[in-house]
CSV table of C-alpha atoms and ligand atoms in Angstrom, one decimal:
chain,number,residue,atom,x,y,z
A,1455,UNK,CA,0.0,0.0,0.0
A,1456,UNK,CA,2.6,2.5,1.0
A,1457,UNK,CA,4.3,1.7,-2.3
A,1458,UNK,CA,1.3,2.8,-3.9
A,1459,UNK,CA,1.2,6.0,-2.6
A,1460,UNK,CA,4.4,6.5,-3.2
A,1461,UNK,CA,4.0,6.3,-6.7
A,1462,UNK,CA,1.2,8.5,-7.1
A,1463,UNK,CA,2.7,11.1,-5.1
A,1464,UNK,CA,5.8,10.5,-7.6
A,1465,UNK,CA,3.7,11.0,-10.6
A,1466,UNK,CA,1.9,13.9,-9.3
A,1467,UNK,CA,5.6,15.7,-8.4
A,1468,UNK,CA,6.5,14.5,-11.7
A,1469,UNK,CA,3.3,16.0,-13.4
A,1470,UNK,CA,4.2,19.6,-11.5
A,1471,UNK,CA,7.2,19.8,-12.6
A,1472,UNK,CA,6.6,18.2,-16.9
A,1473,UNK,CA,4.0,20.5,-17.2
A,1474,UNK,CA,5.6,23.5,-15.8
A,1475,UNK,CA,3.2,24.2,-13.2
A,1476,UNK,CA,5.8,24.5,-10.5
A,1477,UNK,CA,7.8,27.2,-12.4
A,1478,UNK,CA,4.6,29.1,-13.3
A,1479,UNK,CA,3.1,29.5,-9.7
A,1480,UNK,CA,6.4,29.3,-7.9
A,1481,UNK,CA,6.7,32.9,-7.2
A,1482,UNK,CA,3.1,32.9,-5.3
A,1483,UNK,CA,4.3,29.6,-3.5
A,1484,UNK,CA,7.6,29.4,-2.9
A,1485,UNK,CA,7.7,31.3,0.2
A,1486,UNK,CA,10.6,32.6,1.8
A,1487,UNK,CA,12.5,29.5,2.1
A,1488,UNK,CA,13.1,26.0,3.0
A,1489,UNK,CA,14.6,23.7,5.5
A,1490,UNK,CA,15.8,20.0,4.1
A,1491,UNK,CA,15.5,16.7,6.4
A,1492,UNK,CA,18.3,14.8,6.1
A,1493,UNK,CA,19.4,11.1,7.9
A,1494,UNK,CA,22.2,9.2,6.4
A,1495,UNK,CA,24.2,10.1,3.6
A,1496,UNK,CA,26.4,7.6,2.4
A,1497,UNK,CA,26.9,5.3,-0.6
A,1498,UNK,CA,26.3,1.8,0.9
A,1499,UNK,CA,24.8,-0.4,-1.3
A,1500,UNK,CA,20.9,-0.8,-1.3
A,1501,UNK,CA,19.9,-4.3,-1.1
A,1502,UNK,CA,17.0,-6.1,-1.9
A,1503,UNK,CA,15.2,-5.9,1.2
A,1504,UNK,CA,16.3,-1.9,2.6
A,1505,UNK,CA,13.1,-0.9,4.1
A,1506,UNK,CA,14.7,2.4,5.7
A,1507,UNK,CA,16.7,3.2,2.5
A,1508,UNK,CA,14.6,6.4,2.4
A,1509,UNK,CA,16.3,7.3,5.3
A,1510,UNK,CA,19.6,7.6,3.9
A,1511,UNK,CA,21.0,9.7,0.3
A,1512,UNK,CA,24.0,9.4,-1.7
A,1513,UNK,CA,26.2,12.3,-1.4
A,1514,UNK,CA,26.0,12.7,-4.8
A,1515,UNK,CA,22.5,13.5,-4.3
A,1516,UNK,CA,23.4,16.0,-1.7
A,1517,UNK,CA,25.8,17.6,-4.0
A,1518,UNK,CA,23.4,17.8,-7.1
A,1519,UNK,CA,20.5,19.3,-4.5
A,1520,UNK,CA,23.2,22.1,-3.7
A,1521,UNK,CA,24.3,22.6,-6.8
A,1522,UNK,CA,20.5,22.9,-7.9
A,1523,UNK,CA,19.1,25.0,-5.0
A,1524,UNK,CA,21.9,27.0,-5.9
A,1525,UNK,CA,21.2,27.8,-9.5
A,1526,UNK,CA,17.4,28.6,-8.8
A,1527,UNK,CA,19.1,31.6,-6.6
A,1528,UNK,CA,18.8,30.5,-2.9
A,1529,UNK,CA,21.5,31.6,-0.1
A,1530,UNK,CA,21.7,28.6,1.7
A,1531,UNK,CA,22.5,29.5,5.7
A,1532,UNK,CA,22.1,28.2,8.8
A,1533,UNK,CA,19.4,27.9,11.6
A,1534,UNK,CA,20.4,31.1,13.3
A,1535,UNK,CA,20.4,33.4,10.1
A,1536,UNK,CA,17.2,31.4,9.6
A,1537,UNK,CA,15.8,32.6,12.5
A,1538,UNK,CA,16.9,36.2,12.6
A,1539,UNK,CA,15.8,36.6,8.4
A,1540,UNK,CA,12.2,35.1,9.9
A,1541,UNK,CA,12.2,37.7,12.7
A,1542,UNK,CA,13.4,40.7,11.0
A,1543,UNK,CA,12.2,40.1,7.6
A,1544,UNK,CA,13.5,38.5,4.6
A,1545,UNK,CA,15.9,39.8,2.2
A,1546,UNK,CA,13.2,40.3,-0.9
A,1547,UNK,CA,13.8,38.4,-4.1
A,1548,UNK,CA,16.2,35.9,-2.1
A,1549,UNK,CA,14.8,33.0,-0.6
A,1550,UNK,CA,16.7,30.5,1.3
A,1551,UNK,CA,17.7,27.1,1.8
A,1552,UNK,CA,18.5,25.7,5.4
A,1553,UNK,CA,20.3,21.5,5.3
A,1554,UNK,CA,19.1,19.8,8.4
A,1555,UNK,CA,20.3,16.6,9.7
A,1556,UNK,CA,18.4,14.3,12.6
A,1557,UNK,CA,20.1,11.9,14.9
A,1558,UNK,CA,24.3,12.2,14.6
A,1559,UNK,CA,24.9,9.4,12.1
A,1560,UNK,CA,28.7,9.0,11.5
A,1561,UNK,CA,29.1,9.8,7.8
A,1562,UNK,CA,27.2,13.4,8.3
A,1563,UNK,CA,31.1,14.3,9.3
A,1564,UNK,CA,33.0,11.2,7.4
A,1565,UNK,CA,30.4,12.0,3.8
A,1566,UNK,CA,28.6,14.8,4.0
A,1567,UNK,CA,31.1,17.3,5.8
A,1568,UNK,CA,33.5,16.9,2.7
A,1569,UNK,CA,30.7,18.2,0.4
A,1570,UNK,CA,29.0,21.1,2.6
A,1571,UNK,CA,32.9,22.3,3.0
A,1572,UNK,CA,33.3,22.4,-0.9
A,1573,UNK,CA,30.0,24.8,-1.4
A,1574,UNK,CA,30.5,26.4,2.3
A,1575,UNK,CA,27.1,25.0,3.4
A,1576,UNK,CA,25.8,25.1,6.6
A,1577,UNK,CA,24.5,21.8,9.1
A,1578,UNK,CA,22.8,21.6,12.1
A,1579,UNK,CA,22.5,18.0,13.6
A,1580,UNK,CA,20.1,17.2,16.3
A,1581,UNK,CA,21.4,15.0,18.9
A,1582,UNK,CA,19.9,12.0,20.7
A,1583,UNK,CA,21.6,12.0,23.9
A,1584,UNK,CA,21.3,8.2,24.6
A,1585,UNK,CA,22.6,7.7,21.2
A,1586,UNK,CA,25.4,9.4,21.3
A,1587,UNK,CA,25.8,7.3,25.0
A,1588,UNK,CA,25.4,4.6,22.6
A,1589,UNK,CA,22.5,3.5,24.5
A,1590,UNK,CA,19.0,3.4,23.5
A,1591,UNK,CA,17.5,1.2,20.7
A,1592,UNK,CA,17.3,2.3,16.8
A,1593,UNK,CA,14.6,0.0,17.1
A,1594,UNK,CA,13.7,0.8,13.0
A,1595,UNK,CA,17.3,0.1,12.2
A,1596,UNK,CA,17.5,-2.8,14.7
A,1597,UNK,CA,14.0,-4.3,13.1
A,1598,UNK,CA,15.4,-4.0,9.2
A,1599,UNK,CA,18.7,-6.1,10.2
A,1600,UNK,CA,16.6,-8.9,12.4
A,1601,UNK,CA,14.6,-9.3,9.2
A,1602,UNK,CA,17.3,-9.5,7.0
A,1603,UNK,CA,19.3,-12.0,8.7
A,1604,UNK,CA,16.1,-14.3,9.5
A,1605,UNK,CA,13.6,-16.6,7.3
A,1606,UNK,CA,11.2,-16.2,9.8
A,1607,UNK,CA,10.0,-14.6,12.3
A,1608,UNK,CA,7.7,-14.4,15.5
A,1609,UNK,CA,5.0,-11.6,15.4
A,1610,UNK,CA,5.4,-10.3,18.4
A,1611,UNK,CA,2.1,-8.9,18.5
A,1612,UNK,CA,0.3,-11.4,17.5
A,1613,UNK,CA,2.4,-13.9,19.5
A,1614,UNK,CA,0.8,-16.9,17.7
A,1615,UNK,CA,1.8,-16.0,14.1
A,1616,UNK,CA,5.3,-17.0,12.2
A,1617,UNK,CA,5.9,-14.7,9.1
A,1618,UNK,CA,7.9,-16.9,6.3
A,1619,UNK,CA,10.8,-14.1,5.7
A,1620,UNK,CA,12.8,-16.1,3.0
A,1621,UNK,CA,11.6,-13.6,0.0
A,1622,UNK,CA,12.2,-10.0,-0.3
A,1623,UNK,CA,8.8,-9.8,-0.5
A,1624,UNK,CA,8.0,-12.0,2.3
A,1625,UNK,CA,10.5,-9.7,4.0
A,1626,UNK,CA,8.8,-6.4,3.4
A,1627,UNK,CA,5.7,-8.2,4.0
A,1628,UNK,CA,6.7,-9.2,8.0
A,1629,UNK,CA,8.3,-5.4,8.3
A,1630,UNK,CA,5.1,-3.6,7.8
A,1631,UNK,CA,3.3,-5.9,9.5
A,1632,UNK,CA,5.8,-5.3,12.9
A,1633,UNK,CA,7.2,-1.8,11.9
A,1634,UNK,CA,3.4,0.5,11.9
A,1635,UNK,CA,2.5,-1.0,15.6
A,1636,UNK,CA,5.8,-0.9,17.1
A,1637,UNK,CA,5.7,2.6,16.2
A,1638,UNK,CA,2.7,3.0,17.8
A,1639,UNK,CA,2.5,1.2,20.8
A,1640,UNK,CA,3.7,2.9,23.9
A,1641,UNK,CA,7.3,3.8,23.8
A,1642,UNK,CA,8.7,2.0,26.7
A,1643,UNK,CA,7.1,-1.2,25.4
A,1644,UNK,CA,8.7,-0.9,22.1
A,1645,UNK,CA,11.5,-0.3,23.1
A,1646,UNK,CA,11.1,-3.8,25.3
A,1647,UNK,CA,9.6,-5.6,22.4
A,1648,UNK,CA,12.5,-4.5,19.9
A,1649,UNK,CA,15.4,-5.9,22.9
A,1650,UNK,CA,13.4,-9.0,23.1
A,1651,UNK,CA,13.1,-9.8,19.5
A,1652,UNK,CA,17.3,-8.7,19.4
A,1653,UNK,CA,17.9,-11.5,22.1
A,1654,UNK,CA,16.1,-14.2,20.6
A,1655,UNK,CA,17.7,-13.5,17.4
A,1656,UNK,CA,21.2,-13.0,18.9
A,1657,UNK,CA,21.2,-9.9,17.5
A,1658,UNK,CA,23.6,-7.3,19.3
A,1659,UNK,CA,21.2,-4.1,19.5
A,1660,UNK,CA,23.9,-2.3,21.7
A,1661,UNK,CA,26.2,-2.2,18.6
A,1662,UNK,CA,23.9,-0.4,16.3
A,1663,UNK,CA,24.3,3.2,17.7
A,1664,UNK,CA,28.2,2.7,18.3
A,1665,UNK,CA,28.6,1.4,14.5
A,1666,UNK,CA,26.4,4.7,13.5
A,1667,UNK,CA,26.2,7.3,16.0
A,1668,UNK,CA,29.1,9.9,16.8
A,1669,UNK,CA,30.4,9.9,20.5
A,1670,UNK,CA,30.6,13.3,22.7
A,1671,UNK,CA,34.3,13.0,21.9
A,1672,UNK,CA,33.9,13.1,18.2
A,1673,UNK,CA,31.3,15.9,18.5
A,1674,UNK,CA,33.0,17.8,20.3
A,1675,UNK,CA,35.5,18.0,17.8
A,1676,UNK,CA,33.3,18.2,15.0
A,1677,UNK,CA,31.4,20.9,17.0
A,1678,UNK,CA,34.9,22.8,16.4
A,1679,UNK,CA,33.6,23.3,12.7
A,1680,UNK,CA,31.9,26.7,11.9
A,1681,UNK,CA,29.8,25.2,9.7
A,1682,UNK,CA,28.1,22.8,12.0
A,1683,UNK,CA,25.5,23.8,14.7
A,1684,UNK,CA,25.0,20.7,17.1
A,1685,UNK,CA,21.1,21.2,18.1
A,1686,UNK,CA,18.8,19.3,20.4
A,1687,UNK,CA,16.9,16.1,19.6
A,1688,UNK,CA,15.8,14.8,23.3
A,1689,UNK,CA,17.2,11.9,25.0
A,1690,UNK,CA,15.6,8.7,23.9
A,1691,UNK,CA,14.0,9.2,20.8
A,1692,UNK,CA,10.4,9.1,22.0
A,1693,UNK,CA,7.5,11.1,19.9
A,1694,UNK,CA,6.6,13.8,21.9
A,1695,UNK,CA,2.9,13.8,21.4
A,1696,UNK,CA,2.4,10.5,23.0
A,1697,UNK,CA,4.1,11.2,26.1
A,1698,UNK,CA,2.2,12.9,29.2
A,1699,UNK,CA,3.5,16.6,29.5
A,1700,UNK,CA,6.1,15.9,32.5
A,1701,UNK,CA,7.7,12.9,30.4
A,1702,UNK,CA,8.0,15.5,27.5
A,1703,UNK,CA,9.7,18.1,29.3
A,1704,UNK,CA,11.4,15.4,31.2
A,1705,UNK,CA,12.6,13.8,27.6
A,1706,UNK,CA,13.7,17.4,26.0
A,1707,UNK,CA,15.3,18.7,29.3
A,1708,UNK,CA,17.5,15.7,29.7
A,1709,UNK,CA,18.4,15.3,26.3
A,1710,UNK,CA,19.8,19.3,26.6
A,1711,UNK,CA,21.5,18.6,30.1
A,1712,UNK,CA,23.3,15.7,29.1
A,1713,UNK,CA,24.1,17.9,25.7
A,1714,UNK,CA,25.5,21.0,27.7
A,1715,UNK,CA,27.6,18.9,30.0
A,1716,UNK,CA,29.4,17.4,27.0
A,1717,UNK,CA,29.6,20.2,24.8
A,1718,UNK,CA,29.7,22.9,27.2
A,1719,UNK,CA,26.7,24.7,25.5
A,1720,UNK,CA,23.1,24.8,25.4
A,1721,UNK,CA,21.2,23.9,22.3
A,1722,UNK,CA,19.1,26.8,21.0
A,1723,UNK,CA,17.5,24.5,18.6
A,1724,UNK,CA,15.2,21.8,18.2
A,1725,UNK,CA,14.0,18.8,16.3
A,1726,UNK,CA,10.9,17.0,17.4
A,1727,UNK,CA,11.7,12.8,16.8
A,1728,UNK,CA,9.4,11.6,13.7
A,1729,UNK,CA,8.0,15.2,13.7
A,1730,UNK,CA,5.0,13.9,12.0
A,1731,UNK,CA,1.5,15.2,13.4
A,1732,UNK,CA,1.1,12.3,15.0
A,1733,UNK,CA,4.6,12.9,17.3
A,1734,UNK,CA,3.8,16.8,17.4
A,1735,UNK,CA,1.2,18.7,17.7
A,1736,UNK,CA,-0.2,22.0,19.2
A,1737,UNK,CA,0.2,21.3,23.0
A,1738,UNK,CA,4.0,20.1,22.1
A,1739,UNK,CA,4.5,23.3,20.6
A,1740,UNK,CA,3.7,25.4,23.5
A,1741,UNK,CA,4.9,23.0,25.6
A,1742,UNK,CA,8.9,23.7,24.1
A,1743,UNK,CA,8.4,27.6,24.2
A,1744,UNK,CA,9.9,26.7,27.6
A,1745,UNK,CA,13.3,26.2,26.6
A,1746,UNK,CA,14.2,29.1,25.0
A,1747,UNK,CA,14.8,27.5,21.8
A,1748,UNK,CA,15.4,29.7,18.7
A,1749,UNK,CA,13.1,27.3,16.6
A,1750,UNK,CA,12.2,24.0,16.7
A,1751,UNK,CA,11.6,21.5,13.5
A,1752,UNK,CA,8.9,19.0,12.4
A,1753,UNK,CA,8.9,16.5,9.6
A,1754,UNK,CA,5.0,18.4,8.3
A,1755,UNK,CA,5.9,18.8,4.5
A,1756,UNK,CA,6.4,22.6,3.7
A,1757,UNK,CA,8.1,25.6,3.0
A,1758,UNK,CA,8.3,28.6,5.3
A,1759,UNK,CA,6.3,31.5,4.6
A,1760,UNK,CA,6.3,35.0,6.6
A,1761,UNK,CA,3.5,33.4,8.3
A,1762,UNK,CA,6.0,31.1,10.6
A,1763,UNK,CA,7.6,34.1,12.0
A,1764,UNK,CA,4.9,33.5,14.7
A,1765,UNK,CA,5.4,29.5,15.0
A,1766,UNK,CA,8.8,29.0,15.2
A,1767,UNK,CA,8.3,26.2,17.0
A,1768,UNK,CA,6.6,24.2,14.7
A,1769,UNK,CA,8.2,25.3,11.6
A,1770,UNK,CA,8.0,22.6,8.9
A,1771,UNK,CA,10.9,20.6,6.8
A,1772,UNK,CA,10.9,18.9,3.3
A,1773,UNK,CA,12.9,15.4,3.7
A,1774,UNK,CA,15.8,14.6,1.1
A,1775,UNK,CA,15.0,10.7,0.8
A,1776,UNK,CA,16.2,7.9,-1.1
A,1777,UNK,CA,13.1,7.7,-2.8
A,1778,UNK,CA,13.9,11.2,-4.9
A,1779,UNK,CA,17.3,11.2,-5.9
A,1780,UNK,CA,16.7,13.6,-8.4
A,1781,UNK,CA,17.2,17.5,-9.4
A,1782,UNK,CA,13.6,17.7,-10.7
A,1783,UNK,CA,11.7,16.7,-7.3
A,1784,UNK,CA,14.0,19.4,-5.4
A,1785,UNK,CA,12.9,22.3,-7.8
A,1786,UNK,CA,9.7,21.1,-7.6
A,1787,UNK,CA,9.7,21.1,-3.5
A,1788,UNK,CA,11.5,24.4,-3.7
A,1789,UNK,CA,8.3,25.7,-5.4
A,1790,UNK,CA,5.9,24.8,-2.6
A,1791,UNK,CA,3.0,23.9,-5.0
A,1792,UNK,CA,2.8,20.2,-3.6
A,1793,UNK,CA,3.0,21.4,0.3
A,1794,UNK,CA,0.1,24.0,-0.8
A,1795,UNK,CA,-1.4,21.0,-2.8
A,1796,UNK,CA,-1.6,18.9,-0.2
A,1797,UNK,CA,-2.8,21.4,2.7
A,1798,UNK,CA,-5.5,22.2,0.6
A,1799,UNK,CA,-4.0,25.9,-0.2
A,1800,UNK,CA,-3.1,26.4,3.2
A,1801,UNK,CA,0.4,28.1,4.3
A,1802,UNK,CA,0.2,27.1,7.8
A,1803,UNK,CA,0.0,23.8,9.0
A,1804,UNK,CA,0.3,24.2,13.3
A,1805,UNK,CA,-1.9,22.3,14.7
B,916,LIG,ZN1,15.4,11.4,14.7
């Protein structure tokens, strides 16, 4: 099903951008700017089965997406100038581009940093405290590899069922089938379910954020870097919108203590986990106001209008995914037409 949808939405970008839509309505939706989602960027081979492989780009990708946000006449800058261009008014005639990067993967230094250096492009990362303790579960990562490396596999809720996972297909089919209620069961179960299912598969979860995830040490030297800005991504990697108000300012203000004691700063900006509505919503963006952050970033689909200078908590970001490694799907997000599209017309999505 998600496939399906995928393809559609595909067609319909592709559709925009053929028919020259996107460059005809662009200057009425294109906003001021835009802030790109990034994960992973590496070159490791995609297999068969690669479930999260929209998680991660090439950094070819990431060099043809400067090269083309570039060329259609965006500064690209970092969250701060973001933040003071929102407040005090945008330069006119020059919109902006802002790179964005969750979770402190590894090759956002050992791949990416090479290529941002070369164009002089700005990154913030948002750190996961317990990750970069290497503690905590990638459970999705975690989930991927347990299915890859088994032909079947216990549903662990539904205890009774085996899922064949000898096929790619039969592979994908057992993922969805865990992946959409592990994500949205209660956290601390998930996280339970997701050890359990390591241990019975002799699966080393503990290893996962070490193999990925940079260290305090290492950010601390890559926090050295005037390009980079090392923001705020909580502690454990719990959506915010399903935890009761004292675990979600419990969960953010750990995540930023743990952060200032090994960095010797305070974050000033945020990035909700998943970000989706379903992990963010209205009473989460009140609820940060309390920290003092600069802004604070969802995964909602948009550009950034003038209209955000009043929700910079809940400003929106455009993901650069495996599934669009190409030029014409960034000038076509640059545009804003699909955001608008898809929130029936509307600028603001906030709630
Ligand atoms: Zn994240």
């Amino acid at each position: 099903m998600a496939n399906i949808v995928l393809v559609i939405y595909k067609a319909a970008l592709n559709a925009l951008y053929f028919s020259g839509l996107y460059k005809l309505l662009s200057p009425a939706t294109r906003g001021e700017g835009i802030i790109f989602t990034l994960h992973q960027i590496n070159n490791d081979r995609v297999e068969d089965f690669s479930p999260n492989s929209i998680l991660k780009i090439t950094p070819e990708f990431l060099e043809t997406t400067i090269q083309t946000v570039k060329a259609e006449g965006y500064d690209i800058i970092s969250l701060d100038e973001l933040y003071e261009r929102q407040k005090h008014g945008n330069k006119p005639g020059k919109p902006y581009a802002v790179f964005t990067a969750d979770d402190g993967y590894k090759d956002n230094r050992d791949i990416a940093l090479p290529v941002l250096k070369k164009y002089n492009v700005p990154l913030a990362i948002y750190i996961v405290s317990d990750y970069s303790n290497h503690q905590g579960e990638l459970w999705w990562f975690a989930l991927e590899d347990i299915i890859k490396n088994s032909s079947s596999i216990q549903n662990p809720y539904n205890k009774g069922e085996m899922l064949e996972a000898v096929t790619t297909e039969q592979k994908y089919r057992a993922f969805d089938k865990i992946y959409w209620p592990m994500r949205k069961s209660n956290q601390q179960e998930q996280r339970a379910t997701i050890r359990e299912m390591a241990e019975t598969h002799d699966y080393d979860i503990d290893a996962l954020s070490k193999e990925l995830v940079m260290t305090w040490e290492e950010l601390r030297e890559l926090n050295k870097e005037p390009l980079i800005t090392l923001a705020a991504h909580t502690k454990s990697h719990f959506a915010i919108a399903r935890l009761s108000e004292d675990e979600a300012v419990e969960e953010i203000q750990t995540g930023m203590e743990i952060m200032e004691k090994e960095l010797g700063e305070k974050a000033t900006h945020f990035s909700f986990p998943y970000g989706s509505n379903c992990a963010a919503n209205s009473r989460d963006f009140e609820l940060v106001k309390q920290f003092n952050f600069k802004t604070a970033v969802t995964t909602r689909k948009a550009v950034l209008y003038e209209e955000h200078k009043d929700h910079m908590m809940a400003l929106p970001r455009v993901s650069l995914n495996g599934e669009y490694q190409s030029g014409r799907y960034i000038k076509t997000f640059l545009s804003g037409l699909p955001f608008r599209l898809k929130n029936k017309w509307q600028k603001l999505d906030v709630e």
